[in-house]
Amino acid sequence: MRDETGSSALMRGSLQPDTPATAALDQIISLAGAASAISGCIPVRVSVSYRISIMPRSAPSGGGIARDQGVFVFSSSSDVHTIIPVSGVKRSKLSDVGCFASEVFEPTDADIAAFSSEIVSGIWVGPFGEPIDAFDIAYLRQVR
Amino acid sequence: MAFASKPTGDLVFDLLDETGDHGKTKAHFPIATTVANVFTAADALVPLLQALTGCTVLGYSASYGSRDTAPAAPAAGSRVENKGLFVFNLANTLTSRMEVPGILQAVLLEEGLIDVENSDVAAFLTAVISGSSIFRGVDASDIVSVRSAYQHFRATTRRQLPSGRSAFGG
């Protein structure tokens, strides 16, 4: 919700488990309307999140650190590319041949190929909804 | 209000490396995808991510969003720090809280309580508590009634301070 000065604040609640997303958003928007009648602020954005915690968990097997990001670039039929950064990609998967050795991940690595193939063949799309057609390249980027 | 769904939903994975640092991986799915289908596709990515990274995937969350494409102007004098705090009774005897930023003076009583007899407040409470409502406590327990409702101020953050506050040369 946003006030006259442009400052924003959240209104949070919990939902009945397994509520379908469309029904959830409909009721949340309705609640936002009811809230705007008793508030001087205006609702600008609503969202519903569904969380999964994976149990039981195994310890990290090691080999990658979270600061090393693998930036996977995918192309679509339009000129827009989709980028999916993956934290902690192992440096052992970097290519050791070619102009960008040690910067670009080896596309023929089994794990790199399996992940990129799953993204291309799965439900995943670009941020604006454009279908993902093919895997282009993956390179290393360090983040803070 | 004229809310329109975003074209895509977001799926975010939470990863943990062997040093204890956390990382994120984010992907997008068509907004019409059901939660069950998103979770099925996410489950397929989990072992692939763990093999790529050596990290443990702690979990993931799927978010569906909608935004108002024609928002009205906020009321003059509205401030998000001025909150209406609603405390609800749950079926399991615990309580749940919900804050409404920028609570209107018109729905407050002199002592700072929220007037639950006010028609707009009653409509808000009905939306949260009624039998057809999907809202629950954080542990999924049913919300059964309102326990208390009052005005509550939160500290102003540095970013929320007025921009012209040094105009007097101090």
GROMACS .gro file of C-alpha atoms in nm:
model
  314
    1MET     CA    1   0.000   0.000   0.000
    2ARG     CA    2   0.132   0.346  -0.082
    3ASP     CA    3   0.075   0.672   0.101
    4GLU     CA    4   0.073   1.037  -0.006
    5THR     CA    5   0.452   1.066   0.027
    6GLY     CA    6   0.513   0.766  -0.197
    7SER     CA    7   0.624   0.542   0.090
    8SER     CA    8   0.509   0.182   0.076
    9ALA     CA    9   0.417  -0.072   0.341
   10LEU     CA   10   0.295  -0.428   0.329
   11MET     CA   11  -0.025  -0.580   0.453
   12ARG     CA   12   0.039  -0.952   0.517
   13GLY     CA   13  -0.186  -1.247   0.581
   14SER     CA   14  -0.188  -1.625   0.556
   15LEU     CA   15  -0.419  -1.834   0.343
   16GLN     CA   16  -0.593  -2.167   0.361
   17PRO     CA   17  -0.350  -2.429   0.230
   18ASP     CA   18  -0.400  -2.550  -0.127
   19THR     CA   19  -0.607  -2.248  -0.229
   20PRO     CA   20  -0.580  -2.219  -0.610
   21ALA     CA   21  -0.381  -1.916  -0.719
   22THR     CA   22  -0.664  -1.750  -0.915
   23ALA     CA   23  -0.910  -1.784  -0.625
   24ALA     CA   24  -0.645  -1.656  -0.385
   25LEU     CA   25  -0.572  -1.348  -0.593
   26ASP     CA   26  -0.944  -1.275  -0.635
   27GLN     CA   27  -1.001  -1.275  -0.259
   28ILE     CA   28  -0.682  -1.082  -0.189
   29ILE     CA   29  -0.785  -0.811  -0.436
   30SER     CA   30  -1.127  -0.801  -0.270
   31LEU     CA   31  -0.961  -0.760   0.071
   32ALA     CA   32  -0.740  -0.485  -0.070
   33GLY     CA   33  -1.057  -0.302  -0.176
   34ALA     CA   34  -1.203  -0.339   0.174
   35ALA     CA   35  -0.876  -0.217   0.325
   36SER     CA   36  -0.861   0.085   0.096
   37ALA     CA   37  -1.203   0.195   0.235
   38ILE     CA   38  -1.055   0.226   0.586
   39SER     CA   39  -0.710   0.349   0.483
   40GLY     CA   40  -0.581   0.666   0.322
   41CYS     CA   41  -0.327   0.451   0.137
   42ILE     CA   42  -0.394   0.284  -0.195
   43PRO     CA   43  -0.315  -0.077  -0.280
   44VAL     CA   44  -0.081  -0.091  -0.580
   45ARG     CA   45   0.029  -0.454  -0.593
   46VAL     CA   46  -0.089  -0.787  -0.454
   47SER     CA   47   0.074  -1.126  -0.461
   48VAL     CA   48   0.034  -1.475  -0.320
   49SER     CA   49   0.327  -1.708  -0.256
   50TYR     CA   50   0.330  -2.085  -0.211
   51ARG     CA   51   0.634  -2.218  -0.025
   52ILE     CA   52   0.788  -2.562  -0.009
   53SER     CA   53   1.057  -2.668   0.237
   54ILE     CA   54   1.240  -2.981   0.128
   55MET     CA   55   1.265  -3.239   0.405
   56PRO     CA   56   1.474  -3.431   0.493
   57ARG     CA   57   1.780  -3.238   0.382
   58SER     CA   58   2.126  -3.363   0.306
   59ALA     CA   59   2.438  -3.160   0.372
   60PRO     CA   60   2.582  -2.973   0.073
   61SER     CA   61   2.808  -3.207  -0.123
   62GLY     CA   62   3.045  -2.920  -0.191
   63GLY     CA   63   3.225  -2.799  -0.497
   64GLY     CA   64   3.042  -2.470  -0.547
   65ILE     CA   65   3.011  -2.151  -0.343
   66ALA     CA   66   2.705  -1.925  -0.347
   67ARG     CA   67   2.907  -1.622  -0.461
   68ASP     CA   68   2.988  -1.796  -0.790
   69GLN     CA   69   2.687  -1.747  -1.011
   70GLY     CA   70   2.635  -1.939  -1.333
   71VAL     CA   71   2.450  -1.705  -1.567
   72PHE     CA   72   2.251  -1.920  -1.809
   73VAL     CA   73   2.135  -1.737  -2.124
   74PHE     CA   74   1.846  -1.872  -2.329
   75SER     CA   75   1.706  -1.745  -2.658
   76SER     CA   76   1.347  -1.717  -2.780
   77SER     CA   77   1.188  -1.662  -3.118
   78SER     CA   78   1.188  -1.288  -3.050
   79ASP     CA   79   1.502  -1.083  -2.987
   80VAL     CA   80   1.454  -1.109  -2.610
   81HIS     CA   81   1.689  -1.340  -2.421
   82THR     CA   82   1.607  -1.496  -2.087
   83ILE     CA   83   1.868  -1.506  -1.816
   84ILE     CA   84   1.854  -1.752  -1.529
   85PRO     CA   85   2.132  -1.705  -1.273
   86VAL     CA   86   2.215  -2.015  -1.070
   87SER     CA   87   2.405  -1.960  -0.745
   88GLY     CA   88   2.697  -2.187  -0.668
   89VAL     CA   89   2.774  -2.351  -1.001
   90LYS     CA   90   3.093  -2.552  -0.962
   91ARG     CA   91   3.404  -2.402  -1.121
   92SER     CA   92   3.503  -2.754  -1.223
   93LYS     CA   93   3.239  -2.721  -1.496
   94LEU     CA   94   3.413  -2.428  -1.664
   95SER     CA   95   3.542  -2.490  -2.013
   96ASP     CA   96   3.920  -2.521  -2.043
   97VAL     CA   97   3.942  -2.468  -2.419
   98GLY     CA   98   3.867  -2.180  -2.651
   99CYS     CA   99   3.877  -1.802  -2.620
  100PHE     CA  100   3.673  -1.786  -2.301
  101ALA     CA  101   3.830  -2.071  -2.111
  102SER     CA  102   3.769  -2.041  -1.734
  103GLU     CA  103   3.488  -1.792  -1.796
  104VAL     CA  104   3.230  -1.996  -1.986
  105PHE     CA  105   3.081  -2.322  -1.865
  106GLU     CA  106   3.132  -2.631  -2.078
  107PRO     CA  107   2.802  -2.689  -2.264
  108THR     CA  108   2.872  -3.059  -2.308
  109ASP     CA  109   2.911  -3.116  -1.934
  110ALA     CA  110   2.639  -3.365  -1.837
  111ASP     CA  111   2.500  -3.154  -1.551
  112ILE     CA  112   2.509  -2.829  -1.753
  113ALA     CA  113   2.334  -3.003  -2.043
  114ALA     CA  114   2.074  -3.167  -1.819
  115PHE     CA  115   1.981  -2.840  -1.647
  116SER     CA  116   1.965  -2.635  -1.967
  117SER     CA  117   1.764  -2.908  -2.142
  118GLU     CA  118   1.514  -2.918  -1.855
  119ILE     CA  119   1.466  -2.541  -1.876
  120VAL     CA  120   1.410  -2.548  -2.253
  121SER     CA  121   1.168  -2.844  -2.244
  122GLY     CA  122   0.982  -2.746  -1.928
  123ILE     CA  123   0.713  -2.490  -1.843
  124TRP     CA  124   0.965  -2.210  -1.805
  125VAL     CA  125   0.940  -1.882  -1.994
  126GLY     CA  126   1.104  -1.543  -2.004
  127PRO     CA  127   1.000  -1.268  -1.760
  128PHE     CA  128   0.750  -1.131  -2.010
  129GLY     CA  129   0.606  -1.471  -2.096
  130GLU     CA  130   0.803  -1.541  -2.413
  131PRO     CA  131   0.875  -1.913  -2.469
  132ILE     CA  132   1.233  -2.032  -2.421
  133ASP     CA  133   1.356  -2.195  -2.742
  134ALA     CA  134   1.721  -2.284  -2.693
  135PHE     CA  135   2.018  -2.265  -2.459
  136ASP     CA  136   2.285  -2.017  -2.574
  137ILE     CA  137   2.564  -1.996  -2.323
  138ALA     CA  138   2.642  -2.003  -1.952
  139TYR     CA  139   2.920  -1.796  -1.795
  140LEU     CA  140   3.064  -1.731  -1.452
  141ARG     CA  141   2.984  -1.417  -1.257
  142GLN     CA  142   3.083  -1.340  -0.899
  143VAL     CA  143   2.834  -1.162  -0.677
  144ARG     CA  144   2.872  -1.016  -0.328
  145MET     CA  145  -0.897  -0.028  -0.874
  146ALA     CA  146  -0.814  -0.218  -1.192
  147PHE     CA  147  -0.589  -0.509  -1.112
  148ALA     CA  148  -0.426  -0.705  -1.393
  149SER     CA  149  -0.215  -1.017  -1.348
  150LYS     CA  150   0.149  -1.015  -1.448
  151PRO     CA  151   0.225  -1.228  -1.756
  152THR     CA  152   0.443  -1.462  -1.551
  153GLY     CA  153   0.481  -1.596  -1.201
  154ASP     CA  154   0.815  -1.626  -1.023
  155LEU     CA  155   0.975  -1.940  -0.884
  156VAL     CA  156   1.269  -1.884  -0.650
  157PHE     CA  157   1.494  -2.162  -0.519
  158ASP     CA  158   1.687  -2.116  -0.194
  159LEU     CA  159   2.031  -2.283  -0.202
  160LEU     CA  160   2.283  -2.340   0.078
  161ASP     CA  161   2.651  -2.398   0.003
  162GLU     CA  162   2.907  -2.583   0.218
  163THR     CA  163   3.027  -2.258   0.379
  164GLY     CA  164   2.675  -2.179   0.503
  165ASP     CA  165   2.609  -1.901   0.253
  166HIS     CA  166   2.272  -1.876   0.085
  167GLY     CA  167   2.207  -1.822  -0.286
  168LYS     CA  168   1.899  -1.786  -0.501
  169THR     CA  169   1.794  -1.908  -0.844
  170LYS     CA  170   1.491  -1.755  -1.009
  171ALA     CA  171   1.285  -1.873  -1.305
  172HIS     CA  172   0.953  -1.766  -1.453
  173PHE     CA  173   0.640  -1.960  -1.552
  174PRO     CA  174   0.321  -1.859  -1.737
  175ILE     CA  175   0.077  -1.701  -1.491
  176ALA     CA  176  -0.198  -1.949  -1.585
  177THR     CA  177   0.011  -2.247  -1.466
  178THR     CA  178  -0.145  -2.420  -1.168
  179VAL     CA  179   0.048  -2.443  -0.842
  180ALA     CA  180   0.061  -2.822  -0.870
  181ASN     CA  181   0.221  -2.806  -1.216
  182VAL     CA  182   0.472  -2.546  -1.101
  183PHE     CA  183   0.572  -2.764  -0.807
  184THR     CA  184   0.608  -3.069  -1.035
  185ALA     CA  185   0.838  -2.877  -1.268
  186ALA     CA  186   1.031  -2.732  -0.973
  187ASP     CA  187   1.079  -3.079  -0.822
  188ALA     CA  188   1.238  -3.188  -1.152
  189LEU     CA  189   1.491  -2.903  -1.127
  190VAL     CA  190   1.595  -2.969  -0.767
  191PRO     CA  191   1.831  -3.267  -0.829
  192LEU     CA  192   1.971  -3.095  -1.138
  193LEU     CA  193   2.053  -2.782  -0.937
  194GLN     CA  194   2.214  -2.988  -0.662
  195ALA     CA  195   2.429  -3.173  -0.917
  196LEU     CA  196   2.536  -2.844  -1.084
  197THR     CA  197   2.628  -2.667  -0.764
  198GLY     CA  198   2.702  -2.909  -0.484
  199CYS     CA  199   2.462  -2.694  -0.281
  200THR     CA  200   2.158  -2.818  -0.093
  201VAL     CA  201   1.825  -2.688  -0.220
  202LEU     CA  202   1.643  -2.590   0.099
  203GLY     CA  203   1.313  -2.516  -0.072
  204TYR     CA  204   1.141  -2.295  -0.321
  205SER     CA  205   0.846  -2.060  -0.350
  206ALA     CA  206   0.609  -1.983  -0.636
  207SER     CA  207   0.459  -1.633  -0.649
  208TYR     CA  208   0.165  -1.505  -0.849
  209GLY     CA  209   0.129  -1.127  -0.870
  210SER     CA  210  -0.117  -0.866  -0.986
  211ARG     CA  211  -0.086  -0.490  -1.004
  212ASP     CA  212  -0.330  -0.199  -1.023
  213THR     CA  213  -0.297  -0.045  -1.368
  214ALA     CA  214  -0.495   0.268  -1.276
  215PRO     CA  215  -0.429   0.342  -0.907
  216ALA     CA  216  -0.615   0.626  -0.744
  217ALA     CA  217  -0.427   0.899  -0.560
  218PRO     CA  218  -0.361   0.833  -0.191
  219ALA     CA  219  -0.552   1.050   0.054
  220ALA     CA  220  -0.390   1.373   0.167
  221GLY     CA  221  -0.209   1.325   0.494
  222SER     CA  222  -0.185   0.946   0.462
  223ARG     CA  223   0.122   0.789   0.621
  224VAL     CA  224   0.211   0.419   0.614
  225GLU     CA  225   0.361   0.443   0.964
  226ASN     CA  226   0.012   0.515   1.102
  227LYS     CA  227  -0.130   0.164   1.118
  228GLY     CA  228  -0.454   0.000   1.213
  229LEU     CA  229  -0.363  -0.317   1.399
  230PHE     CA  230  -0.621  -0.596   1.403
  231VAL     CA  231  -0.571  -0.894   1.636
  232PHE     CA  232  -0.782  -1.199   1.558
  233ASN     CA  233  -0.871  -1.505   1.765
  234LEU     CA  234  -0.789  -1.838   1.600
  235ALA     CA  235  -0.975  -2.166   1.642
  236ASN     CA  236  -0.671  -2.315   1.819
  237THR     CA  237  -0.689  -2.035   2.086
  238LEU     CA  238  -0.383  -1.855   1.948
  239THR     CA  239  -0.398  -1.513   1.782
  240SER     CA  240  -0.309  -1.365   1.445
  241ARG     CA  241  -0.231  -1.004   1.356
  242MET     CA  242  -0.296  -0.799   1.045
  243GLU     CA  243  -0.187  -0.438   0.994
  244VAL     CA  244  -0.357  -0.188   0.764
  245PRO     CA  245  -0.118   0.097   0.678
  246GLY     CA  246  -0.253   0.452   0.676
  247ILE     CA  247  -0.563   0.388   0.887
  248LEU     CA  248  -0.818   0.667   0.843
  249GLN     CA  249  -0.895   0.900   1.134
  250ALA     CA  250  -1.263   0.865   1.046
  251VAL     CA  251  -1.267   0.499   1.163
  252LEU     CA  252  -1.093   0.571   1.494
  253LEU     CA  253  -1.253   0.641   1.830
  254GLU     CA  254  -1.116   0.916   2.057
  255GLU     CA  255  -0.894   0.682   2.258
  256GLY     CA  256  -0.727   0.536   1.948
  257LEU     CA  257  -0.939   0.224   1.919
  258ILE     CA  258  -1.076   0.127   1.581
  259ASP     CA  259  -1.454   0.160   1.560
  260VAL     CA  260  -1.561  -0.195   1.471
  261GLU     CA  261  -1.922  -0.069   1.433
  262ASN     CA  262  -1.814   0.147   1.139
  263SER     CA  263  -1.961  -0.003   0.821
  264ASP     CA  264  -1.630  -0.002   0.629
  265VAL     CA  265  -1.446  -0.162   0.921
  266ALA     CA  266  -1.722  -0.422   0.950
  267ALA     CA  267  -1.689  -0.499   0.579
  268PHE     CA  268  -1.312  -0.545   0.619
  269LEU     CA  269  -1.362  -0.777   0.918
  270THR     CA  270  -1.622  -0.978   0.728
  271ALA     CA  271  -1.379  -1.023   0.438
  272VAL     CA  272  -1.123  -1.171   0.679
  273ILE     CA  273  -1.342  -1.374   0.915
  274SER     CA  274  -1.643  -1.496   0.715
  275GLY     CA  275  -1.697  -1.865   0.643
  276SER     CA  276  -1.611  -1.818   0.278
  277SER     CA  277  -1.287  -1.636   0.355
  278ILE     CA  278  -0.960  -1.809   0.264
  279PHE     CA  279  -0.758  -1.621   0.527
  280ARG     CA  280  -0.611  -1.819   0.815
  281GLY     CA  281  -0.357  -1.789   1.092
  282VAL     CA  282   0.005  -1.858   1.000
  283ASP     CA  283  -0.046  -2.219   1.119
  284ALA     CA  284  -0.358  -2.255   0.897
  285SER     CA  285  -0.596  -2.235   1.194
  286ASP     CA  286  -0.935  -2.074   1.121
  287ILE     CA  287  -0.981  -1.706   1.209
  288VAL     CA  288  -1.295  -1.698   1.425
  289SER     CA  289  -1.335  -1.345   1.563
  290VAL     CA  290  -1.165  -1.010   1.619
  291ARG     CA  291  -0.993  -0.978   1.957
  292SER     CA  292  -0.881  -0.616   1.942
  293ALA     CA  293  -0.836  -0.336   1.691
  294TYR     CA  294  -0.642  -0.017   1.756
  295GLN     CA  295  -0.415   0.248   1.613
  296HIS     CA  296  -0.045   0.166   1.622
  297PHE     CA  297   0.249   0.373   1.499
  298ARG     CA  298   0.569   0.235   1.351
  299ALA     CA  299   0.895   0.432   1.349
  300THR     CA  300   0.958   0.635   1.035
  301THR     CA  301   1.253   0.500   0.840
  302ARG     CA  302   1.523   0.727   0.704
  303ARG     CA  303   1.387   0.693   0.351
  304GLN     CA  304   1.042   0.803   0.466
  305LEU     CA  305   1.162   1.129   0.624
  306PRO     CA  306   1.043   1.446   0.443
  307SER     CA  307   1.285   1.543   0.167
  308GLY     CA  308   1.279   1.915   0.254
  309ARG     CA  309   1.346   1.881   0.625
  310SER     CA  310   1.679   2.073   0.611
  311ALA     CA  311   1.524   2.378   0.442
  312PHE     CA  312   1.575   2.592   0.757
  313GLY     CA  313   1.952   2.571   0.742
  314GLY     CA  314   1.987   2.358   1.054
   0.00000   0.00000   0.00000
